Amino acid sequence: MVTSEHSVASKDVPSPGAGPLTPLTHRVVRRVQETSDVATLFLEPLVGDRLVFRPGQFNMLSAFGVGEVAISVSSAPGEGGPLRHTVRDVGAVSHALVRCEVGDVIGVRGPFGTDWQVTSDVEGGTSDTRDVVVVAGGIGLAPLRGALYEFVAAARGGGRVFILVGGRNPDQIIFHDDLAAWERDGATVMLSVDQSTPQWRGRVGLVTTMLGDAGFDPRNSRALLCGPEIMMRFTARALVDMGVDPAAILVSLERNMQCGIGWCGHCQLGPLIICRDGPVVPYGGVVERLLAERER
Amino acid sequence: MTFAESFVVDVDGLDALVQVLIQRGYETKGPTVHDGAVVPGPITGVREFPRGVRDEQAPGRYRLGKGDERLFAWAVGPGSWKADFFPANQVEWRAHTSEGALSFAEVGTASTPLAIIGARPCELAAIEVFDRVLGEGAHPDPRYVTRRDTCFMVVVECAVPAGTCFCSSMGTGPDVKSGFDIALSELSDADGHRFLARAGSSHGADVLAAIPHALASELDLRARLESLEHAEASMGRHLETEGLAELLARNIEHPRWSDVAERCLSCANCTMVCPTCFCSDVLDISELSGALERRRVWSSCFDLDHSYLHGGAVRSSTSSRYRQWMTHKLSTWWDQFDTSGCVGCGRCVTWCPVSIDITEEVEAIVRTDGAARVTVPTSRSDS
């Protein structure tokens, strides 16, 4: 890891005409430990402006000397401040990222991929009056955070937002402050864990068990799902069974990504190149079939 | 000189073509015999072409033998031109850390443009497939684009297809219609050993004008067509492409995938010799000196690591990996890039150590379209 207490001068700037695989150096300006193995890094570019992104998009983050991984942006365009990425320690690179300290320099390339399609609603007023149902599993709440920020703000004008969060255990649930703030701002927030602890006073069970009690109108809803693939598959099926239009369900897919720009071929899922066609894709149609096929 | 005109160039004229391209500053490469195979290599004159060489190809078999006076009486070997546009191992950037600060150095592209003399039509078709993958879209690979844009392409039409060739099924050969600077057809008959030459670009016309040439006769033109007809009739393999993409898309659970997995070694030979396989690993390499570099290295969907996600590989079985490779080539490539990923060059058939033949695998699924794999319930059942 590059610890750069020393002044990082203009020599940090990639040369003009830097290739698409060259990251922009960013400094960790704040770090929040979300759970035992999840941390949020707040990043500021060493040179130039903050990256402009849409909620749901991802960046390739480099832990210099270790490697690069795809991590969704967890800040909201509207909140300003540093770029946030919430990282779970699951491998060599994510381990190095989670262990970053304030002052460390990492690389950022992006943003890449598709988004949750919220900006048009927000900017065009609340023309879309459907209920917004957000279902997140564990760290799956991170890529949704920016969209929720925008949806909850837009709902002040009258829409309804339902936030259903599941985790393996209470320790896996992130963004407690945000969840409390969104609830204060009128959103319905429900939490459930697979395994409870003595302190847990919430629900126990899979996220799908909350769908029926949430109170959204299935025939007039749009849904955003992010979490383990099996959780998204069963949640999407349950929503469709309740009457939600499969085309109104968005899921955020994950595969091995090494370039983020459609070159490396690793993130293919059938006809999809997820870094290019995703990560956010409509569930209805081809994705419904892909998620039902056995890949192993 | 117009693009529609054909000219006759003799063997000395072909040598002159190489010399003109060298004089104009090109790095000249073409087919050469190396280690018992016809592979891309440096060309400084006509003497380096595989003159008098024939090849014998069958599933899992490649041998060179003695041929006649012709220079191009063979089909493609294991090396393809993709390595010249998309190197097997390339440095993307280098960086150095000193006193905590990081400085990047971009790695540029060699400034010498490449002239390829003797690509086959299926190889040009493969490069055109690559153009859609790395040369177009929202993020074109700048070094690929530079290499490709500055390349001078001389294609030699095929007269002697191999036993594993099926370019005529894929519409990529044995003739070539566009995409070249100069197209050649080698003729060897009572009228002598000569090349029919056509320009496909103003650049090609300019080079052709600079070498000894004569206007082609009706007989020359007819000889070319007869040679192509003969080549088309002697393709060793055939692949029915009508409805093929849909056939594979609806047979994801076909028992043939398990059958081929019993034979497939998951060795990745097919993907290494394939002229359109584009997968790469992006690797960061650090040295004790503090130097870092990022490399892009060819990889294969047959590697277990290819689909690695935290927790394990998504495609953990050979059957799922073979299925990924073949359905990508023949079906989902259309969804992704609006073209087939297979050009019918037959390399994957020839260079498979256990003789798996993509045309035979397709045929097996055609014969039993809709058959379902028997699934054994496992403890990982997700219902």
XYZ file of C-alpha atoms in Angstrom:
679
model
C 0.000 0.000 0.000
C 1.232 3.421 -0.851
C 1.244 5.618 2.188
C 1.814 9.080 0.967
C 2.415 11.369 3.868
C 4.847 13.151 1.625
C 3.452 15.719 -0.684
C 2.252 14.069 -3.828
C 3.103 16.549 -6.485
C 2.078 16.773 -10.084
C 4.224 13.785 -10.929
C 1.299 11.702 -9.741
C -0.693 12.685 -12.777
C -0.843 10.038 -15.437
C 0.778 11.299 -18.594
C -1.449 12.982 -21.169
C -3.242 10.372 -23.217
C -3.268 7.919 -20.328
C -4.689 4.600 -21.410
C -8.085 3.337 -20.289
C -6.419 0.967 -17.805
C -4.547 3.750 -16.026
C -6.197 4.771 -12.761
C -6.487 8.237 -11.314
C -4.827 8.501 -7.929
C -7.159 9.255 -5.028
C -6.412 9.788 -1.381
C -8.424 8.167 1.402
C -9.625 11.180 3.398
C -11.913 9.312 5.770
C -12.590 5.704 6.607
C -15.602 4.183 8.373
C -15.603 0.613 9.631
C -19.157 -0.506 8.800
C -19.034 -4.097 10.081
C -16.299 -6.510 11.078
C -15.247 -6.991 7.444
C -16.714 -3.975 5.648
C -15.285 -0.467 5.444
C -16.317 2.651 3.559
C -13.499 4.657 1.988
C -14.049 8.364 1.311
C -11.870 9.403 -1.628
C -10.660 12.701 -3.037
C -8.709 12.929 -6.289
C -5.122 14.071 -5.864
C -5.469 16.105 -9.006
C -8.499 17.345 -10.893
C -12.220 17.207 -10.216
C -14.266 14.543 -8.479
C -15.582 11.866 -10.812
C -19.139 12.350 -11.999
C -21.265 9.203 -11.692
C -24.828 7.946 -11.520
C -26.088 5.743 -8.653
C -25.502 2.064 -9.401
C -22.333 2.578 -11.443
C -19.006 1.160 -10.316
C -15.341 2.043 -10.333
C -12.287 -0.141 -10.636
C -10.290 0.435 -7.445
C -6.547 -0.280 -7.422
C -4.654 -1.232 -4.315
C -1.293 -0.456 -5.872
C 0.966 -3.471 -5.916
C -1.885 -5.848 -5.168
C -4.444 -5.482 -7.926
C -7.717 -3.982 -9.004
C -11.348 -4.864 -8.286
C -14.768 -3.554 -9.277
C -16.564 -1.722 -6.450
C -19.860 0.137 -6.750
C -19.981 3.772 -5.785
C -21.862 4.141 -2.491
C -22.178 7.910 -2.392
C -25.025 9.886 -3.900
C -24.377 12.450 -6.632
C -26.559 14.930 -4.766
C -24.855 14.791 -1.370
C -21.537 16.199 -2.549
C -18.393 15.443 -0.609
C -15.853 12.764 -1.286
C -16.496 9.733 -3.466
C -17.515 6.769 -1.287
C -16.863 3.092 -1.854
C -17.993 0.443 0.601
C -15.754 -2.590 0.390
C -16.077 -6.052 1.922
C -12.899 -7.964 2.659
C -13.268 -11.103 0.531
C -9.927 -11.435 -1.287
C -6.409 -10.096 -1.636
C -7.322 -6.776 -3.254
C -10.441 -6.060 -1.212
C -8.442 -6.963 1.896
C -5.818 -4.379 0.981
C -8.554 -1.796 0.318
C -10.399 -2.460 3.567
C -7.121 -2.094 5.454
C -6.408 1.321 3.902
C -5.891 4.140 6.331
C -6.625 7.827 6.038
C -3.877 9.338 3.908
C -3.311 6.266 1.770
C -3.433 6.631 -1.981
C -5.393 4.212 -4.147
C -6.316 4.188 -7.835
C -9.760 4.812 -9.288
C -10.924 4.136 -12.835
C -14.466 4.796 -13.930
C -17.292 5.236 -13.501
C -18.463 2.300 -15.586
C -21.689 0.492 -16.334
C -25.391 1.142 -16.091
C -27.240 2.817 -13.225
C -30.495 2.537 -11.263
C -32.267 4.975 -13.593
C -33.283 7.457 -10.915
C -31.970 10.750 -12.227
C -34.676 11.287 -14.816
C -37.350 11.023 -12.122
C -35.564 13.302 -9.754
C -34.711 15.954 -12.278
C -38.076 15.826 -13.985
C -39.964 16.185 -10.719
C -41.790 13.097 -9.472
C -43.433 12.188 -12.735
C -43.042 8.501 -11.833
C -45.585 7.978 -9.054
C -44.981 4.249 -8.607
C -43.958 2.876 -5.222
C -40.203 2.307 -5.006
C -39.293 -1.040 -3.431
C -35.629 -1.482 -2.608
C -34.477 -4.901 -1.443
C -30.867 -5.257 -0.309
C -28.912 -8.177 1.048
C -25.885 -7.442 3.219
C -23.387 -5.209 1.458
C -25.870 -5.056 -1.434
C -27.183 -1.915 0.248
C -23.981 -0.097 -0.752
C -24.648 0.162 -4.524
C -28.238 1.205 -3.683
C -27.292 3.968 -1.250
C -26.996 6.674 -3.895
C -30.312 5.697 -5.488
C -32.046 5.652 -2.089
C -30.702 9.077 -1.282
C -32.306 10.380 -4.466
C -35.547 8.409 -4.171
C -36.180 9.408 -0.572
C -35.534 13.051 -1.445
C -37.898 12.852 -4.414
C -40.580 11.094 -2.303
C -40.936 14.182 -0.089
C -43.175 15.412 -2.895
C -45.567 12.469 -2.286
C -44.221 9.006 -3.407
C -43.598 6.021 -1.232
C -40.269 4.315 -0.695
C -39.929 0.867 0.903
C -36.486 -0.260 2.032
C -36.146 -3.948 2.896
C -32.743 -4.998 4.148
C -31.616 -8.515 4.966
C -28.396 -9.800 6.450
C -26.976 -13.102 7.549
C -26.795 -11.680 11.075
C -27.172 -8.217 12.657
C -23.461 -7.523 12.162
C -23.917 -7.730 8.390
C -26.327 -4.797 8.217
C -24.622 -1.580 7.156
C -25.555 2.095 7.004
C -27.641 2.231 10.213
C -27.477 6.038 10.260
C -28.703 6.278 6.686
C -31.522 3.798 7.340
C -32.633 5.858 10.343
C -32.491 9.077 8.315
C -34.492 7.584 5.462
C -37.092 6.331 7.918
C -37.309 9.839 9.423
C -37.814 11.202 5.943
C -40.841 9.002 5.402
C -39.512 5.775 3.958
C -40.708 2.428 5.284
C -37.620 0.596 6.542
C -37.708 -3.095 7.433
C -34.790 -5.235 8.547
C -34.471 -8.979 8.813
C -31.606 -11.326 9.645
C -31.120 -15.024 9.006
C -29.558 -15.612 12.408
C -30.438 -13.367 15.310
C -28.430 -12.441 18.366
C -29.773 -11.824 21.886
C -29.781 -8.080 21.246
C -31.708 -8.310 17.986
C -35.289 -7.052 18.218
C -36.095 -7.126 14.526
C -37.372 -9.787 12.192
C -35.720 -13.136 11.592
C -35.933 -14.782 8.168
C -35.097 -14.257 4.511
C -35.762 -10.855 2.970
C -38.565 -12.354 0.927
C -40.593 -12.897 4.108
C -40.945 -9.105 4.496
C -42.411 -8.469 1.032
C -45.998 -9.240 1.940
C -46.009 -7.038 5.055
C -44.289 -4.012 3.546
C -47.424 -2.443 2.171
C -46.436 -1.416 -1.350
C -48.851 -1.746 -4.245
C -47.400 -4.573 -6.389
C -49.266 -3.462 -9.497
C -47.883 0.041 -9.220
C -44.313 -0.547 -8.066
C -40.796 -0.547 -9.347
C -38.191 -2.617 -7.524
C -34.408 -2.363 -7.173
C -32.602 -5.462 -5.933
C -28.997 -5.905 -4.906
C -27.470 -8.742 -2.944
C -26.369 -12.329 -3.404
C -27.641 -13.683 -6.713
C -29.782 -16.337 -5.051
C -31.437 -13.642 -2.924
C -32.177 -11.503 -5.981
C -33.549 -14.506 -7.876
C -36.003 -15.475 -5.150
C -36.945 -11.884 -4.375
C -37.637 -11.174 -8.034
C -39.735 -14.322 -8.350
C -41.697 -13.412 -5.227
C -42.292 -9.879 -6.501
C -43.492 -11.192 -9.861
C -45.800 -13.618 -8.053
C -47.223 -10.646 -6.128
C -47.963 -8.903 -9.412
C -44.930 -6.656 -9.977
C -44.093 -6.237 -13.663
C -40.823 -8.160 -14.333
C -39.685 -5.267 -16.528
C -40.052 -2.910 -13.543
C -37.580 -4.923 -11.467
C -33.903 -3.968 -11.690
C -31.137 -6.225 -10.409
C -27.422 -5.500 -10.026
C -25.334 -8.420 -11.265
C -21.819 -9.369 -10.306
C -19.160 -11.389 -12.107
C -15.360 -11.402 -12.224
C -14.376 -8.027 -13.698
C -10.824 -7.170 -14.632
C -11.127 -4.192 -16.967
C -14.554 -2.574 -16.529
C -14.619 -1.563 -20.199
C -15.593 -4.673 -22.138
C -12.099 -5.827 -23.061
C -11.252 -8.698 -20.745
C -14.208 -11.042 -21.274
C -14.386 -12.244 -17.690
C -17.765 -10.784 -16.732
C -19.832 -12.504 -19.385
C -23.177 -13.943 -18.419
C -24.704 -15.419 -21.548
C -25.308 -12.539 -23.952
C -24.394 -9.937 -21.336
C -21.017 -8.345 -20.808
C -21.866 -7.141 -17.336
C -19.426 -4.223 -17.134
C -20.871 -2.878 -20.386
C -24.526 -4.033 -20.371
C -24.823 -3.983 -16.552
C -24.308 -4.159 -13.677
C -27.884 -2.872 -13.362
C -30.201 -4.737 -15.733
C -33.951 -5.280 -15.941
C -35.007 -8.647 -14.537
C -37.768 -9.261 -17.085
C -36.784 -11.137 -20.233
C -33.277 -12.442 -20.762
C -32.018 -11.958 -17.189
C -34.938 -13.921 -15.744
C -33.876 -16.842 -17.953
C -30.155 -16.418 -17.212
C -30.677 -16.423 -13.464
C -32.719 -19.608 -13.741
C -30.000 -21.463 -15.685
C -27.450 -23.519 -13.882
C -24.020 -22.070 -14.615
C -21.890 -24.511 -12.696
C -5.738 1.651 -61.866
C -9.195 1.018 -60.422
C -10.275 -1.277 -57.612
C -12.284 -3.386 -60.067
C -9.255 -4.223 -62.210
C -7.173 -7.331 -61.708
C -3.501 -7.604 -62.522
C -0.997 -10.346 -62.906
C 2.109 -10.261 -60.744
C 4.805 -12.927 -60.926
C 6.890 -14.289 -58.070
C 9.536 -11.597 -58.604
C 6.729 -9.076 -58.478
C 5.694 -10.440 -55.092
C 9.272 -10.005 -53.915
C 9.123 -6.429 -55.214
C 5.927 -5.932 -53.190
C 7.752 -6.906 -50.029
C 10.648 -4.577 -50.906
C 8.327 -1.634 -51.618
C 6.608 -2.098 -48.266
C 9.967 -2.265 -46.480
C 11.108 0.901 -48.284
C 7.917 2.625 -47.210
C 8.748 1.989 -43.597
C 6.640 -1.045 -42.765
C 7.615 -3.907 -40.541
C 6.842 -6.735 -42.969
C 5.457 -9.994 -41.671
C 3.948 -13.010 -43.331
C 3.570 -16.767 -43.099
C 6.844 -18.582 -42.458
C 7.768 -22.143 -41.573
C 8.946 -22.414 -38.014
C 9.100 -25.456 -35.736
C 7.257 -27.585 -38.247
C 4.297 -25.267 -38.687
C 3.260 -22.299 -40.827
C 3.225 -19.349 -38.444
C 3.456 -15.552 -38.693
C 7.040 -14.329 -38.858
C 9.249 -11.583 -40.270
C 9.450 -11.455 -44.065
C 12.272 -9.674 -45.906
C 11.697 -11.210 -49.309
C 9.760 -13.849 -51.170
C 12.250 -16.563 -50.131
C 10.820 -16.680 -46.598
C 7.319 -17.694 -47.657
C 6.432 -21.416 -47.217
C 7.266 -22.347 -50.822
C 6.695 -25.985 -51.688
C 4.959 -26.668 -48.377
C 1.681 -28.531 -47.932
C -0.114 -29.158 -44.673
C -2.144 -32.107 -43.514
C -4.729 -31.252 -40.873
C -7.275 -33.369 -39.051
C -8.778 -33.208 -35.553
C -5.792 -33.278 -33.216
C -3.329 -33.568 -36.106
C -1.066 -31.156 -38.035
C 1.827 -32.171 -40.273
C 3.767 -30.333 -42.962
C 4.698 -32.142 -46.166
C 6.134 -31.398 -49.573
C 4.074 -29.548 -52.100
C 4.566 -27.976 -55.510
C 6.017 -24.636 -56.579
C 3.318 -22.644 -54.870
C 3.988 -20.417 -51.871
C 0.486 -20.495 -50.380
C -0.733 -24.083 -50.881
C -1.560 -24.614 -47.210
C -4.226 -23.528 -44.732
C -3.753 -21.691 -41.461
C -1.325 -22.876 -38.774
C -1.462 -22.466 -35.004
C -0.371 -18.833 -34.923
C -2.883 -16.155 -35.823
C -2.484 -12.463 -36.519
C -4.345 -11.486 -33.373
C -1.007 -11.537 -31.540
C 0.170 -8.623 -33.681
C -2.783 -6.433 -32.767
C -3.493 -7.811 -29.323
C -0.147 -9.050 -27.933
C -0.288 -12.107 -25.690
C 1.369 -10.189 -22.875
C 1.485 -6.417 -22.950
C 2.405 -3.781 -20.418
C -0.332 -1.179 -19.957
C 1.547 1.122 -17.649
C 4.494 1.211 -15.316
C 4.633 3.117 -12.091
C 7.262 3.750 -9.535
C 6.844 4.557 -5.894
C 9.446 6.547 -4.139
C 9.039 8.207 -0.787
C 5.373 7.362 -0.923
C 4.707 9.195 -4.163
C 3.638 7.410 -7.262
C 4.587 8.299 -10.816
C 3.082 6.691 -13.890
C 4.729 6.076 -17.229
C 2.511 5.116 -20.100
C 3.770 2.460 -22.426
C 3.315 3.512 -26.005
C 2.872 1.596 -29.218
C 5.779 0.839 -31.521
C 5.806 3.540 -34.141
C 6.628 1.192 -37.030
C 3.442 0.268 -38.873
C 2.880 -3.368 -39.716
C 2.422 -4.837 -43.198
C 0.967 -8.347 -43.264
C 1.668 -10.157 -46.524
C -0.180 -13.427 -46.791
C -3.084 -13.406 -44.319
C -5.842 -15.796 -45.357
C -9.429 -14.536 -45.859
C -10.607 -16.206 -42.636
C -7.791 -14.436 -40.794
C -8.857 -11.050 -42.116
C -12.419 -11.941 -41.079
C -11.115 -12.754 -37.587
C -9.358 -9.392 -37.364
C -12.609 -7.724 -38.401
C -14.347 -9.578 -35.546
C -11.646 -8.265 -33.223
C -12.265 -4.745 -34.540
C -15.768 -4.943 -33.072
C -14.465 -6.137 -29.708
C -11.449 -3.890 -29.118
C -11.705 -1.295 -31.866
C -15.273 -0.053 -31.407
C -17.757 0.707 -28.635
C -17.514 3.159 -25.778
C -13.940 2.203 -24.849
C -11.811 1.336 -27.880
C -8.335 0.037 -27.038
C -6.131 2.879 -28.311
C -3.116 0.702 -28.971
C -5.204 -1.849 -30.859
C -6.729 0.935 -32.935
C -3.310 2.407 -33.747
C -1.860 -0.934 -34.807
C -4.919 -1.735 -36.868
C -5.309 1.668 -38.516
C -1.690 1.759 -39.655
C -1.612 -1.832 -40.891
C -1.150 -2.661 -44.578
C -3.005 -5.873 -45.364
C -2.196 -8.232 -48.225
C -4.598 -11.171 -48.232
C -3.933 -14.346 -50.232
C -7.066 -16.251 -51.173
C -7.169 -19.948 -50.367
C -6.603 -22.636 -52.987
C -5.885 -25.617 -50.746
C -8.115 -25.768 -47.644
C -7.249 -28.167 -44.851
C -9.256 -31.069 -43.543
C -10.445 -28.954 -40.626
C -11.440 -25.854 -42.641
C -15.040 -24.622 -42.846
C -14.708 -20.961 -43.862
C -17.221 -21.421 -46.675
C -19.841 -22.342 -44.038
C -19.074 -19.155 -42.111
C -18.988 -16.914 -45.199
C -15.414 -15.847 -44.562
C -13.603 -17.561 -47.458
C -12.010 -19.007 -49.510
C -12.291 -15.720 -51.432
C -11.992 -12.211 -50.014
C -14.287 -9.324 -50.948
C -13.195 -6.369 -48.842
C -11.062 -5.173 -45.968
C -7.697 -5.624 -47.700
C -5.223 -3.269 -49.290
C -4.183 -5.887 -51.844
C -5.776 -9.284 -52.481
C -3.789 -11.979 -54.223
C -4.794 -15.307 -55.744
C -1.992 -17.729 -56.461
C -2.315 -19.480 -59.821
C -0.170 -22.345 -61.028
C -1.182 -23.903 -64.331
C -0.120 -24.200 -67.975
C 0.168 -20.415 -68.099
C 2.732 -20.448 -65.320
C 3.112 -19.607 -61.649
C 1.673 -16.168 -61.005
C -0.556 -14.081 -58.776
C -3.773 -12.346 -59.649
C -3.752 -9.055 -57.760
C -6.533 -6.624 -56.867
C -6.297 -3.385 -54.945
C -8.841 -2.859 -52.164
C -7.763 0.632 -51.121
C -6.078 3.639 -52.709
C -3.057 2.790 -50.601
C -3.065 -0.713 -52.051
C -3.472 0.608 -55.579
C -0.515 2.890 -55.020
C 1.694 0.018 -53.856
C 0.499 -2.232 -56.679
C 1.354 0.477 -59.195
C 4.892 0.540 -57.836
C 5.640 -3.113 -58.625
C 5.871 -4.918 -62.003
C 2.364 -5.907 -63.082
C 0.306 -6.622 -66.190
C -3.396 -6.448 -66.850
C -5.025 -9.823 -66.158
C -6.564 -11.764 -69.037
C -9.969 -13.443 -69.144
C -8.130 -16.743 -68.740
C -6.431 -15.514 -65.568
C -9.744 -14.416 -64.101
C -11.348 -17.725 -64.982
C -8.421 -19.611 -63.446
C -9.003 -17.754 -60.169
C -12.688 -18.632 -60.110
C -11.928 -22.279 -60.849
C -9.363 -22.344 -58.063
C -11.884 -20.859 -55.615
C -14.594 -23.293 -56.703
C -12.197 -26.155 -56.167
C -11.242 -24.800 -52.761
C -14.864 -24.421 -51.720
C -15.596 -27.980 -52.784
C -12.662 -29.367 -50.803
C -13.471 -27.872 -47.379
C -12.830 -30.613 -44.855
C -15.661 -29.558 -42.526
C -19.113 -28.014 -42.732
C -21.139 -26.125 -40.149
C -24.830 -25.393 -40.632
C -25.253 -21.796 -39.454
C -28.952 -21.367 -40.214
C -30.682 -20.995 -36.836
C -27.472 -21.984 -35.020
C -27.453 -19.143 -32.473
C -31.031 -19.956 -31.438
C -30.337 -23.696 -31.414
C -27.554 -23.312 -28.845
C -29.489 -20.755 -26.783
C -32.344 -23.228 -26.300
C -30.054 -26.193 -25.571
C -28.253 -24.908 -22.495
C -29.221 -28.063 -20.606
C -28.418 -30.479 -23.456
C -26.714 -33.758 -22.383
C -23.999 -33.207 -25.009
C -22.318 -30.653 -22.733
C -21.690 -33.401 -20.202
C -20.602 -35.748 -22.971
C -17.993 -33.358 -24.377
C -16.797 -32.626 -20.846
C -15.831 -36.283 -20.525
C -13.346 -35.728 -23.366
C -12.336 -32.062 -22.931
C -9.146 -31.533 -20.912
C -9.958 -27.871 -20.270
C -6.438 -27.223 -21.579
C -7.325 -23.933 -23.327
C -5.485 -24.836 -26.572
C -8.602 -23.986 -28.595
C -8.792 -20.516 -27.089
C -5.076 -19.830 -27.559
C -5.114 -20.741 -31.279
C -8.522 -19.141 -31.898
C -8.076 -15.943 -33.909
C -11.066 -14.251 -32.235
C -10.729 -15.302 -28.588
C -10.100 -12.008 -26.810
C -10.166 -12.748 -23.092
C -7.359 -11.363 -21.014
C -6.297 -11.156 -17.407
C -5.394 -7.729 -16.081
C -2.473 -8.316 -13.743
C -0.685 -5.941 -11.400
C 2.909 -6.951 -10.791
C 5.039 -5.347 -8.129
C 8.757 -5.596 -7.564
C 10.811 -5.163 -4.437
C 12.365 -2.067 -6.011
C 8.995 -0.338 -5.707
C 8.278 -0.645 -9.426
C 4.753 -1.599 -10.408
C 3.337 -2.584 -13.723
C -0.041 -3.501 -15.065
C -0.107 -6.140 -17.763
C -2.807 -7.537 -19.962
C -2.212 -11.220 -20.653
C -4.247 -13.622 -22.804
C -6.486 -15.819 -20.714
C -9.044 -18.485 -21.398
C -12.601 -19.251 -20.341
C -11.360 -22.824 -19.808
C -9.297 -21.653 -16.826
C -11.046 -22.157 -13.504
C -9.925 -18.676 -12.443
C -11.657 -17.049 -15.388
C -15.026 -16.873 -13.650
C -13.676 -16.519 -10.098
C -15.832 -14.528 -7.719
C -15.347 -14.333 -3.975
C -16.307 -17.789 -2.811
C -15.262 -19.714 -5.904
C -15.524 -20.080 -9.660
C -18.924 -19.510 -11.226
C -18.183 -22.074 -13.954
C -16.608 -24.811 -11.905
C -17.227 -27.769 -14.230
C -15.585 -28.525 -17.579
C -19.037 -28.916 -19.051
C -20.000 -25.374 -18.054
C -16.730 -24.012 -19.427
C -16.961 -25.816 -22.768
C -20.560 -24.658 -23.022
C -19.504 -21.078 -22.304
C -16.824 -21.215 -25.005
C -18.949 -22.773 -27.720
C -22.182 -20.895 -27.060
C -20.174 -17.672 -26.919
C -18.485 -18.345 -30.273
C -21.633 -19.372 -32.122
C -24.544 -17.785 -30.254
C -24.036 -15.018 -27.690
C -21.290 -13.344 -29.747
C -24.156 -12.254 -32.004
C -25.900 -10.599 -29.034
C -22.692 -8.921 -27.914
C -21.075 -7.863 -31.194
C -23.632 -8.565 -33.936
C -21.399 -11.107 -35.640
C -20.371 -14.724 -35.273
C -17.346 -15.288 -33.066
C -16.276 -18.175 -35.298
C -14.711 -17.658 -38.738
C -14.355 -21.335 -39.643
C -10.547 -21.464 -39.621
C -10.569 -24.906 -38.001
C -7.689 -24.203 -35.627
C -9.615 -25.315 -32.544
C -10.284 -28.644 -34.252
C -6.711 -29.211 -35.419
C -5.042 -28.174 -32.181
C -7.329 -29.949 -29.745
C -5.188 -32.649 -28.141
C -8.215 -34.916 -27.824
C -9.664 -34.165 -31.278
C -12.839 -32.381 -30.187
C -14.433 -30.974 -33.315
C -16.729 -27.952 -32.894
C -18.645 -28.879 -36.064
C -19.262 -32.381 -34.736
C -20.398 -31.028 -31.344
C -22.889 -28.742 -33.069
C -24.095 -31.602 -35.250
C -24.691 -33.752 -32.169
C -26.929 -31.070 -30.681
C -28.733 -30.534 -33.992
C -29.555 -34.248 -34.097
C -31.049 -34.243 -30.603
C -32.353 -30.675 -30.364
C -34.255 -30.201 -27.111
C -32.814 -33.156 -25.206
C -32.521 -32.348 -21.506
C -29.691 -33.155 -19.162
C -30.651 -35.482 -16.356
C -30.024 -33.497 -13.217
C -29.161 -35.192 -9.989
C -30.532 -33.327 -6.971
C -27.721 -31.992 -4.843
C -27.511 -30.620 -1.374
C -26.988 -27.200 -2.989
C -30.493 -27.315 -4.410
C -31.768 -23.797 -4.045
C -35.442 -24.386 -3.660
